[in-house]
Amino acid sequence: MAPSLANVQRRTNADDVFDFLHDRIVSLKLLPGTRISEVEIARQFGVSRQPVREAFIRLANIDLLLVRPQRATEIRRFSSEKIKRSRFIRMAVECEILRRACRNATSLHHRRLNRDLESQSRAIRNRDVKRFHALDYDFHRHLCDAGDSAYMFSTIAENKALVDRLCVLSLAEPAAMDELYDDHRRIVDELENRDEASLIAAITEHLSRLDSVIAGIRKSHADFFED
Amino acid sequence: MAPSLANVQRRTNADDVFDFLHDRIVSLKLLPGTRISEVEIARQFGVSRQPVREAFIRLANIDLLLVRPQRATEIRRFSSEKIKRSRFIRMAVECEILRRACRNATSLHHRRLNRDLESQSRAIRNRDVKRFHALDYDFHRHLCDAGDSAYMFSTIAENKALVDRLCVLSLAEPAAMDELYDDHRRIVDELENRDEASLIAAITEHLSRLDSVIAGIRKSHADFFED
DNA sequence: TTGTGTATACTTGTATACTAGTATTGCACA
DNA sequence: TGTGCAATACTAGTATACAAGTATACACAA
């Protein structure tokens, strides 16, 4: 269905620059510490400094750029404290969602989650990392649905994306797809059993897998971190 | 101790405009739906449109302004979904903090929390709402400390502030100071008893008090809300 | 060869002007 | 008196130029 014209937001040059830089920063094509300038990007896009300046401001507001007067702007380094906080939020929110799912999930939710596992299994057999990654997001979205908290998926996704960006550094899935699948399988099983204590233990263990990965990245890429 | 000059961030005109507008929006001196323009604010501050434009962009990024091309900028209305999400995060995070506090809190933490309660009691006797409000923040910060999660206080404060802004509309403490004090008393008691189930029930009830207040505000000030 | 000082090139912050889209107001006609 | 259209005034987006602070490079002296 075509959106109402009144609701269509017009794209601006600033939007284009923002999306371009955001993608490059998040995919680590622009590494933390790299310096860029308004003039350089303006030239690259064939626009004036103003829309570039707006994009820089927006990226600075989400902690992706460090803009200081009269100095070259820098791609921000990772903040250990911000990662820690993000991990805490992810854990706390997802645990609460699963507590609710434990009480409220219906057979429809269970069926859908089981279908998710089948899709994941196929992606593993096909060694399709990208597909598995997308299915991972779907799975957690469906867990939000099962916990009657669909509106919380944006929080989960946002915090997950922050760590996903970090994991690009190790150029490997933070845990083998098999491990993740096993965790997901266990979560679905405990949910079906309506065993809250085991469910919480399962999701906690699942999310904790990344702790050692992040610690390892912090050691091997110390210069990408603020201190 | 004077901060290192290298670390002092220079204040810009944009910073001044941002702080001014932020304060007025958050304290509801500028009501949701009100229209402002870059030119108008620039004139008021005796600056050009550019620093005002930067402040507008920053405020838009934290959902306080709605900026659309060629239309007057609006103070954003409250988003029910955003409030819901914020409440969820607040609940999930604070419950997790208290679970940790239940395990880790020391007698030093307990002493400090009891001192907090004494200060709150004094503020109540003095009918000092403002003081009590500040002590409320202190109390929750000390709970974070007790849960070995000091770094999470910023998340608590941020989500709390969002709802505090809403409560300005009812021009009354969302729950009488007495009620809040009783809740805080109960939380400290259950923490000292290391009774996790009762502690979680206490904090959940404490945080849920605002649900009916928010629902009431939504009815009496429907035009301040997005639909 | 090293250290210091100065000049230049770099950067962002801000001012001003122009463009294009949207809203409001006023006038004319039925 | 009501409606429709056109004109005007309003708005944000963008371009360009200037100012001021910072970094780098080069030259000179010890």
Short mmCIF file of N, CA and C in Angstrom, two decimals, chain A residues 54-219:
data_model
loop_
_atom_site.label_atom_id
_atom_site.label_comp_id
_atom_site.label_asym_id
_atom_site.label_seq_id
_atom_site.Cartn_x
_atom_site.Cartn_y
_atom_site.Cartn_z
N GLU A 54 25.53 18.51 9.08
CA GLU A 54 24.36 17.97 9.76
C GLU A 54 24.51 16.46 10.00
N ALA A 55 25.01 15.75 8.99
CA ALA A 55 25.23 14.30 9.14
C ALA A 55 26.24 14.02 10.25
N PHE A 56 27.30 14.83 10.31
CA PHE A 56 28.31 14.67 11.36
C PHE A 56 27.68 14.86 12.74
N ILE A 57 26.84 15.86 12.87
CA ILE A 57 26.19 16.12 14.16
C ILE A 57 25.34 14.92 14.57
N ARG A 58 24.57 14.40 13.62
CA ARG A 58 23.70 13.24 13.93
C ARG A 58 24.53 12.02 14.31
N LEU A 59 25.64 11.78 13.62
CA LEU A 59 26.49 10.64 13.95
C LEU A 59 27.18 10.83 15.29
N ALA A 60 27.55 12.07 15.59
CA ALA A 60 28.15 12.37 16.89
C ALA A 60 27.15 12.09 18.00
N ASN A 61 25.88 12.39 17.76
CA ASN A 61 24.85 12.19 18.78
C ASN A 61 24.63 10.72 19.11
N ILE A 62 24.93 9.82 18.18
CA ILE A 62 24.81 8.40 18.50
C ILE A 62 26.19 7.78 18.74
N ASP A 63 27.12 8.64 19.12
CA ASP A 63 28.43 8.18 19.58
C ASP A 63 29.25 7.45 18.54
N LEU A 64 29.02 7.78 17.27
CA LEU A 64 29.83 7.15 16.23
C LEU A 64 30.96 8.07 15.77
N LEU A 65 30.78 9.39 15.99
CA LEU A 65 31.83 10.35 15.63
C LEU A 65 32.20 11.19 16.83
N LEU A 66 33.47 11.63 16.83
CA LEU A 66 33.95 12.57 17.83
C LEU A 66 34.29 13.87 17.10
N VAL A 67 33.45 14.90 17.30
CA VAL A 67 33.64 16.18 16.61
C VAL A 67 34.16 17.20 17.61
N ARG A 68 35.32 17.78 17.34
CA ARG A 68 35.85 18.82 18.20
C ARG A 68 36.23 20.02 17.35
N PRO A 69 36.08 21.24 17.92
CA PRO A 69 36.36 22.44 17.15
C PRO A 69 37.79 22.44 16.63
N GLN A 70 37.89 22.79 15.37
CA GLN A 70 39.19 23.02 14.73
C GLN A 70 40.11 21.80 14.71
N ARG A 71 39.51 20.62 14.95
CA ARG A 71 40.31 19.40 14.81
C ARG A 71 39.59 18.47 13.87
N ALA A 72 40.35 17.65 13.21
CA ALA A 72 39.73 16.68 12.32
C ALA A 72 38.80 15.78 13.12
N THR A 73 37.64 15.52 12.56
CA THR A 73 36.66 14.66 13.21
C THR A 73 37.16 13.21 13.18
N GLU A 74 36.89 12.48 14.25
CA GLU A 74 37.35 11.08 14.36
C GLU A 74 36.21 10.10 14.46
N ILE A 75 36.39 8.94 13.86
CA ILE A 75 35.49 7.82 14.11
C ILE A 75 35.74 7.42 15.56
N ARG A 76 34.67 7.43 16.36
CA ARG A 76 34.84 7.15 17.79
C ARG A 76 35.32 5.73 18.05
N ARG A 77 36.14 5.64 19.07
CA ARG A 77 36.55 4.30 19.50
C ARG A 77 35.46 3.68 20.33
N PHE A 78 35.56 2.35 20.48
CA PHE A 78 34.57 1.65 21.31
C PHE A 78 34.74 2.06 22.77
N SER A 79 33.62 2.16 23.45
CA SER A 79 33.65 2.48 24.87
C SER A 79 33.32 1.22 25.65
N SER A 80 34.25 0.76 26.46
CA SER A 80 34.01 -0.45 27.25
C SER A 80 32.82 -0.29 28.16
N GLU A 81 32.71 0.91 28.74
CA GLU A 81 31.59 1.15 29.65
C GLU A 81 30.26 1.14 28.92
N LYS A 82 30.25 1.69 27.72
CA LYS A 82 29.00 1.73 26.94
C LYS A 82 28.60 0.31 26.53
N ILE A 83 29.61 -0.50 26.16
CA ILE A 83 29.35 -1.88 25.79
C ILE A 83 28.80 -2.64 27.00
N LYS A 84 29.43 -2.42 28.15
CA LYS A 84 29.01 -3.07 29.38
C LYS A 84 27.56 -2.71 29.70
N ARG A 85 27.25 -1.44 29.57
CA ARG A 85 25.89 -0.96 29.85
C ARG A 85 24.90 -1.57 28.86
N SER A 86 25.28 -1.60 27.61
CA SER A 86 24.44 -2.15 26.56
C SER A 86 24.17 -3.64 26.81
N ARG A 87 25.21 -4.37 27.23
CA ARG A 87 25.08 -5.79 27.52
C ARG A 87 24.14 -6.00 28.70
N PHE A 88 24.26 -5.13 29.69
CA PHE A 88 23.40 -5.23 30.86
C PHE A 88 21.94 -5.05 30.46
N ILE A 89 21.69 -4.00 29.68
CA ILE A 89 20.32 -3.71 29.23
C ILE A 89 19.78 -4.90 28.43
N ARG A 90 20.59 -5.40 27.52
CA ARG A 90 20.20 -6.54 26.66
C ARG A 90 19.77 -7.71 27.53
N MET A 91 20.62 -8.02 28.51
CA MET A 91 20.37 -9.15 29.40
C MET A 91 19.09 -8.93 30.22
N ALA A 92 19.00 -7.79 30.86
CA ALA A 92 17.88 -7.50 31.75
C ALA A 92 16.56 -7.50 30.98
N VAL A 93 16.58 -6.86 29.82
CA VAL A 93 15.36 -6.74 29.03
C VAL A 93 14.94 -8.09 28.47
N GLU A 94 15.90 -8.83 27.95
CA GLU A 94 15.55 -10.11 27.34
C GLU A 94 15.09 -11.13 28.38
N CYS A 95 15.71 -11.10 29.56
CA CYS A 95 15.25 -11.97 30.65
C CYS A 95 13.81 -11.65 31.02
N GLU A 96 13.49 -10.38 31.12
CA GLU A 96 12.14 -9.98 31.51
C GLU A 96 11.13 -10.40 30.44
N ILE A 97 11.54 -10.22 29.17
CA ILE A 97 10.66 -10.64 28.06
C ILE A 97 10.38 -12.13 28.16
N LEU A 98 11.40 -12.92 28.50
CA LEU A 98 11.21 -14.37 28.56
C LEU A 98 10.40 -14.78 29.78
N ARG A 99 10.54 -14.04 30.88
CA ARG A 99 9.67 -14.32 32.03
C ARG A 99 8.22 -14.15 31.62
N ARG A 100 7.97 -13.10 30.86
CA ARG A 100 6.59 -12.86 30.39
C ARG A 100 6.16 -13.92 29.38
N ALA A 101 7.09 -14.30 28.51
CA ALA A 101 6.77 -15.33 27.53
C ALA A 101 6.43 -16.64 28.23
N CYS A 102 7.14 -16.91 29.31
CA CYS A 102 6.90 -18.13 30.07
C CYS A 102 5.46 -18.21 30.55
N ARG A 103 4.90 -17.06 30.89
CA ARG A 103 3.52 -16.99 31.38
C ARG A 103 2.53 -16.94 30.25
N ASN A 104 2.87 -16.21 29.19
CA ASN A 104 1.85 -15.85 28.21
C ASN A 104 1.91 -16.56 26.85
N ALA A 105 3.03 -17.22 26.56
CA ALA A 105 3.19 -17.76 25.21
C ALA A 105 2.09 -18.78 24.90
N THR A 106 1.61 -18.73 23.66
CA THR A 106 0.56 -19.65 23.22
C THR A 106 1.18 -20.69 22.27
N SER A 107 0.36 -21.66 21.87
CA SER A 107 0.86 -22.70 20.98
C SER A 107 1.25 -22.11 19.62
N LEU A 108 0.60 -21.03 19.22
CA LEU A 108 0.97 -20.34 17.98
C LEU A 108 2.41 -19.81 18.07
N HIS A 109 2.73 -19.21 19.21
CA HIS A 109 4.09 -18.71 19.42
C HIS A 109 5.08 -19.86 19.36
N HIS A 110 4.75 -20.94 20.04
CA HIS A 110 5.65 -22.10 20.07
C HIS A 110 5.88 -22.66 18.66
N ARG A 111 4.80 -22.74 17.88
CA ARG A 111 4.93 -23.25 16.51
C ARG A 111 5.86 -22.39 15.70
N ARG A 112 5.69 -21.07 15.83
CA ARG A 112 6.50 -20.14 15.06
C ARG A 112 7.98 -20.24 15.47
N LEU A 113 8.24 -20.37 16.75
CA LEU A 113 9.62 -20.48 17.22
C LEU A 113 10.25 -21.78 16.72
N ASN A 114 9.45 -22.85 16.66
CA ASN A 114 9.97 -24.11 16.16
C ASN A 114 10.28 -24.02 14.66
N ARG A 115 9.44 -23.28 13.95
CA ARG A 115 9.72 -23.05 12.53
C ARG A 115 11.01 -22.26 12.37
N ASP A 116 11.23 -21.29 13.26
CA ASP A 116 12.48 -20.52 13.25
C ASP A 116 13.68 -21.46 13.37
N LEU A 117 13.57 -22.42 14.30
CA LEU A 117 14.68 -23.36 14.51
C LEU A 117 14.94 -24.20 13.25
N GLU A 118 13.87 -24.57 12.57
CA GLU A 118 14.03 -25.33 11.32
C GLU A 118 14.78 -24.50 10.27
N SER A 119 14.39 -23.24 10.16
CA SER A 119 15.06 -22.35 9.21
C SER A 119 16.54 -22.18 9.56
N GLN A 120 16.80 -22.04 10.86
CA GLN A 120 18.19 -21.89 11.31
C GLN A 120 19.00 -23.15 10.97
N SER A 121 18.38 -24.29 11.19
CA SER A 121 19.04 -25.55 10.92
C SER A 121 19.41 -25.66 9.43
N ARG A 122 18.47 -25.23 8.57
CA ARG A 122 18.74 -25.24 7.13
C ARG A 122 19.90 -24.30 6.78
N ALA A 123 19.91 -23.11 7.40
CA ALA A 123 20.98 -22.15 7.13
C ALA A 123 22.33 -22.71 7.56
N ILE A 124 22.34 -23.47 8.65
CA ILE A 124 23.59 -24.09 9.11
C ILE A 124 24.06 -25.13 8.11
N ARG A 125 23.13 -25.98 7.66
CA ARG A 125 23.49 -27.02 6.67
C ARG A 125 24.05 -26.37 5.41
N ASN A 126 23.47 -25.22 5.02
CA ASN A 126 23.93 -24.52 3.82
C ASN A 126 25.14 -23.64 4.08
N ARG A 127 25.64 -23.65 5.34
CA ARG A 127 26.76 -22.78 5.74
C ARG A 127 26.50 -21.32 5.36
N ASP A 128 25.26 -20.91 5.51
CA ASP A 128 24.86 -19.56 5.12
C ASP A 128 24.89 -18.65 6.36
N VAL A 129 26.07 -18.09 6.64
CA VAL A 129 26.26 -17.28 7.85
C VAL A 129 25.35 -16.05 7.84
N LYS A 130 25.28 -15.43 6.68
CA LYS A 130 24.48 -14.19 6.57
C LYS A 130 23.01 -14.47 6.86
N ARG A 131 22.52 -15.56 6.28
CA ARG A 131 21.13 -15.96 6.47
C ARG A 131 20.88 -16.29 7.94
N PHE A 132 21.82 -17.03 8.52
CA PHE A 132 21.68 -17.39 9.93
C PHE A 132 21.61 -16.14 10.80
N HIS A 133 22.44 -15.19 10.46
CA HIS A 133 22.47 -13.93 11.22
C HIS A 133 21.12 -13.23 11.17
N ALA A 134 20.52 -13.18 9.99
CA ALA A 134 19.19 -12.56 9.84
C ALA A 134 18.14 -13.36 10.62
N LEU A 135 18.25 -14.68 10.57
CA LEU A 135 17.30 -15.52 11.29
C LEU A 135 17.44 -15.37 12.80
N ASP A 136 18.67 -15.07 13.23
CA ASP A 136 18.91 -14.80 14.66
C ASP A 136 18.06 -13.62 15.12
N TYR A 137 18.08 -12.55 14.31
CA TYR A 137 17.25 -11.38 14.63
C TYR A 137 15.78 -11.76 14.66
N ASP A 138 15.33 -12.53 13.66
CA ASP A 138 13.92 -12.96 13.61
C ASP A 138 13.53 -13.73 14.87
N PHE A 139 14.43 -14.62 15.29
CA PHE A 139 14.15 -15.46 16.45
C PHE A 139 13.92 -14.59 17.69
N HIS A 140 14.81 -13.62 17.90
CA HIS A 140 14.66 -12.76 19.07
C HIS A 140 13.43 -11.86 18.95
N ARG A 141 13.08 -11.51 17.74
CA ARG A 141 11.85 -10.72 17.54
C ARG A 141 10.64 -11.57 17.91
N HIS A 142 10.69 -12.84 17.54
CA HIS A 142 9.55 -13.70 17.85
C HIS A 142 9.48 -14.00 19.34
N LEU A 143 10.62 -14.01 20.01
CA LEU A 143 10.61 -14.15 21.47
C LEU A 143 9.91 -12.92 22.09
N CYS A 144 10.18 -11.75 21.54
CA CYS A 144 9.50 -10.53 22.02
C CYS A 144 7.99 -10.66 21.85
N ASP A 145 7.59 -11.17 20.69
CA ASP A 145 6.16 -11.38 20.44
C ASP A 145 5.57 -12.33 21.47
N ALA A 146 6.29 -13.42 21.73
CA ALA A 146 5.82 -14.44 22.68
C ALA A 146 5.67 -13.85 24.09
N GLY A 147 6.51 -12.84 24.39
CA GLY A 147 6.43 -12.18 25.69
C GLY A 147 5.52 -10.97 25.67
N ASP A 148 4.70 -10.88 24.59
CA ASP A 148 3.76 -9.76 24.46
C ASP A 148 4.49 -8.43 24.59
N SER A 149 5.68 -8.34 23.98
CA SER A 149 6.52 -7.14 24.09
C SER A 149 7.16 -6.81 22.75
N ALA A 150 6.35 -6.85 21.70
CA ALA A 150 6.87 -6.59 20.36
C ALA A 150 7.58 -5.24 20.29
N TYR A 151 7.05 -4.28 21.06
CA TYR A 151 7.62 -2.92 21.02
C TYR A 151 9.03 -2.86 21.59
N MET A 152 9.45 -3.92 22.28
CA MET A 152 10.79 -3.93 22.87
C MET A 152 11.85 -4.44 21.90
N PHE A 153 11.42 -4.94 20.74
CA PHE A 153 12.42 -5.51 19.83
C PHE A 153 13.41 -4.46 19.37
N SER A 154 12.98 -3.22 19.23
CA SER A 154 13.90 -2.17 18.78
C SER A 154 15.05 -2.00 19.78
N THR A 155 14.74 -2.12 21.06
CA THR A 155 15.78 -2.02 22.08
C THR A 155 16.74 -3.20 21.99
N ILE A 156 16.18 -4.40 21.82
CA ILE A 156 17.01 -5.60 21.67
C ILE A 156 17.92 -5.45 20.44
N ALA A 157 17.33 -5.09 19.31
CA ALA A 157 18.06 -4.99 18.04
C ALA A 157 19.17 -3.96 18.11
N GLU A 158 18.86 -2.83 18.74
CA GLU A 158 19.82 -1.73 18.84
C GLU A 158 21.03 -2.16 19.66
N ASN A 159 20.77 -2.81 20.79
CA ASN A 159 21.87 -3.24 21.65
C ASN A 159 22.64 -4.40 21.05
N LYS A 160 21.92 -5.25 20.33
CA LYS A 160 22.56 -6.37 19.64
C LYS A 160 23.47 -5.85 18.54
N ALA A 161 22.99 -4.86 17.78
CA ALA A 161 23.76 -4.30 16.65
C ALA A 161 25.08 -3.71 17.13
N LEU A 162 25.05 -3.09 18.31
CA LEU A 162 26.27 -2.48 18.84
C LEU A 162 27.36 -3.52 19.02
N VAL A 163 26.98 -4.68 19.52
CA VAL A 163 27.95 -5.74 19.75
C VAL A 163 28.29 -6.47 18.45
N ASP A 164 27.32 -6.58 17.56
CA ASP A 164 27.58 -7.18 16.25
C ASP A 164 28.70 -6.45 15.53
N ARG A 165 28.68 -5.10 15.66
CA ARG A 165 29.70 -4.26 15.02
C ARG A 165 31.08 -4.63 15.57
N LEU A 166 31.14 -4.82 16.87
CA LEU A 166 32.39 -5.18 17.53
C LEU A 166 32.89 -6.53 17.03
N CYS A 167 31.98 -7.46 16.85
CA CYS A 167 32.35 -8.82 16.47
C CYS A 167 32.88 -8.90 15.04
N VAL A 168 32.61 -7.92 14.24
CA VAL A 168 33.18 -7.86 12.90
C VAL A 168 34.70 -7.90 13.00
N LEU A 169 35.24 -7.37 14.10
CA LEU A 169 36.69 -7.31 14.30
C LEU A 169 37.33 -8.68 14.37
N SER A 170 36.58 -9.64 14.93
CA SER A 170 37.21 -10.96 15.06
C SER A 170 36.97 -11.80 13.82
N LEU A 171 36.22 -11.23 12.88
CA LEU A 171 35.98 -11.87 11.60
C LEU A 171 35.54 -13.32 11.73
N ALA A 172 34.79 -13.56 12.77
CA ALA A 172 34.28 -14.91 12.94
C ALA A 172 32.95 -14.78 13.70
N GLU A 173 32.08 -15.68 13.49
CA GLU A 173 30.89 -15.69 14.33
C GLU A 173 31.33 -15.80 15.76
N PRO A 174 30.81 -14.98 16.63
CA PRO A 174 31.25 -14.99 18.03
C PRO A 174 31.13 -16.40 18.64
N ALA A 175 30.20 -17.14 18.22
CA ALA A 175 30.13 -18.55 18.62
C ALA A 175 29.64 -19.29 17.40
N ALA A 176 30.10 -20.48 17.25
CA ALA A 176 29.71 -21.23 16.06
C ALA A 176 28.19 -21.26 15.94
N MET A 177 27.72 -21.30 14.71
CA MET A 177 26.27 -21.37 14.49
C MET A 177 25.65 -22.53 15.26
N ASP A 178 26.40 -23.64 15.30
CA ASP A 178 25.89 -24.81 16.04
C ASP A 178 25.59 -24.49 17.49
N GLU A 179 26.54 -23.78 18.11
CA GLU A 179 26.37 -23.42 19.53
C GLU A 179 25.14 -22.55 19.71
N LEU A 180 25.02 -21.56 18.83
CA LEU A 180 23.88 -20.65 18.93
C LEU A 180 22.58 -21.41 18.73
N TYR A 181 22.59 -22.30 17.73
CA TYR A 181 21.38 -23.10 17.47
C TYR A 181 21.02 -23.92 18.70
N ASP A 182 22.03 -24.56 19.31
CA ASP A 182 21.77 -25.37 20.50
C ASP A 182 21.16 -24.53 21.61
N ASP A 183 21.70 -23.31 21.78
CA ASP A 183 21.14 -22.38 22.78
C ASP A 183 19.68 -22.06 22.47
N HIS A 184 19.43 -21.76 21.20
CA HIS A 184 18.06 -21.40 20.78
C HIS A 184 17.12 -22.59 21.03
N ARG A 185 17.59 -23.78 20.68
CA ARG A 185 16.81 -25.00 20.89
C ARG A 185 16.43 -25.14 22.38
N ARG A 186 17.44 -24.93 23.23
CA ARG A 186 17.23 -25.06 24.67
C ARG A 186 16.22 -24.02 25.19
N ILE A 187 16.33 -22.80 24.66
CA ILE A 187 15.41 -21.72 25.06
C ILE A 187 13.98 -22.11 24.70
N VAL A 188 13.79 -22.60 23.48
CA VAL A 188 12.44 -22.98 23.04
C VAL A 188 11.90 -24.13 23.89
N ASP A 189 12.77 -25.10 24.19
CA ASP A 189 12.35 -26.23 25.01
C ASP A 189 11.91 -25.78 26.40
N GLU A 190 12.73 -24.98 27.06
CA GLU A 190 12.40 -24.54 28.42
C GLU A 190 11.14 -23.66 28.41
N LEU A 191 10.97 -22.92 27.32
CA LEU A 191 9.76 -22.09 27.20
C LEU A 191 8.52 -22.98 27.12
N GLU A 192 8.65 -24.04 26.31
CA GLU A 192 7.53 -24.98 26.17
C GLU A 192 7.24 -25.71 27.49
N ASN A 193 8.31 -25.98 28.22
CA ASN A 193 8.14 -26.63 29.54
C ASN A 193 7.62 -25.65 30.58
N ARG A 194 7.59 -24.38 30.23
CA ARG A 194 7.22 -23.31 31.16
C ARG A 194 8.05 -23.39 32.43
N ASP A 195 9.36 -23.66 32.24
CA ASP A 195 10.27 -23.78 33.37
C ASP A 195 11.06 -22.48 33.44
N GLU A 196 10.56 -21.53 34.23
CA GLU A 196 11.14 -20.19 34.24
C GLU A 196 12.61 -20.19 34.66
N ALA A 197 12.93 -20.90 35.73
CA ALA A 197 14.31 -20.89 36.25
C ALA A 197 15.28 -21.41 35.19
N SER A 198 14.91 -22.49 34.53
CA SER A 198 15.78 -23.06 33.48
C SER A 198 15.84 -22.16 32.26
N LEU A 199 14.72 -21.53 31.95
CA LEU A 199 14.67 -20.61 30.81
C LEU A 199 15.61 -19.44 31.03
N ILE A 200 15.55 -18.85 32.23
CA ILE A 200 16.42 -17.72 32.56
C ILE A 200 17.88 -18.14 32.53
N ALA A 201 18.14 -19.35 33.03
CA ALA A 201 19.52 -19.85 32.99
C ALA A 201 19.98 -20.01 31.53
N ALA A 202 19.08 -20.49 30.67
CA ALA A 202 19.42 -20.71 29.27
C ALA A 202 19.73 -19.40 28.54
N ILE A 203 18.87 -18.40 28.72
CA ILE A 203 19.09 -17.14 28.01
C ILE A 203 20.32 -16.41 28.57
N THR A 204 20.55 -16.54 29.88
CA THR A 204 21.71 -15.92 30.50
C THR A 204 22.99 -16.52 29.95
N GLU A 205 23.00 -17.84 29.85
CA GLU A 205 24.19 -18.52 29.31
C GLU A 205 24.39 -18.14 27.84
N HIS A 206 23.29 -18.10 27.10
CA HIS A 206 23.32 -17.73 25.68
C HIS A 206 23.96 -16.36 25.49
N LEU A 207 23.49 -15.38 26.25
CA LEU A 207 23.99 -14.02 26.10
C LEU A 207 25.40 -13.85 26.65
N SER A 208 25.76 -14.69 27.62
CA SER A 208 27.08 -14.58 28.24
C SER A 208 28.20 -15.11 27.36
N ARG A 209 27.83 -15.87 26.34
CA ARG A 209 28.87 -16.42 25.45
C ARG A 209 29.75 -15.32 24.87
N LEU A 210 29.16 -14.18 24.63
CA LEU A 210 29.91 -13.10 23.99
C LEU A 210 30.89 -12.42 24.93
N ASP A 211 30.74 -12.61 26.23
CA ASP A 211 31.61 -11.90 27.18
C ASP A 211 33.08 -12.21 26.90
N SER A 212 33.38 -13.48 26.72
CA SER A 212 34.79 -13.83 26.50
C SER A 212 35.24 -13.36 25.11
N VAL A 213 34.33 -13.38 24.15
CA VAL A 213 34.66 -12.89 22.81
C VAL A 213 35.02 -11.41 22.86
N ILE A 214 34.19 -10.65 23.57
CA ILE A 214 34.42 -9.20 23.68
C ILE A 214 35.73 -8.92 24.41
N ALA A 215 35.99 -9.68 25.47
CA ALA A 215 37.23 -9.51 26.21
C ALA A 215 38.44 -9.78 25.31
N GLY A 216 38.31 -10.81 24.48
CA GLY A 216 39.38 -11.16 23.55
C GLY A 216 39.63 -10.06 22.52
N ILE A 217 38.53 -9.51 22.00
CA ILE A 217 38.64 -8.43 21.01
C ILE A 217 39.29 -7.21 21.65
N ARG A 218 38.91 -6.96 22.90
CA ARG A 218 39.46 -5.79 23.59
C ARG A 218 40.98 -5.90 23.73
N LYS A 219 41.45 -7.13 23.95
CA LYS A 219 42.89 -7.35 24.06
C LYS A 219 43.58 -7.24 22.70
#
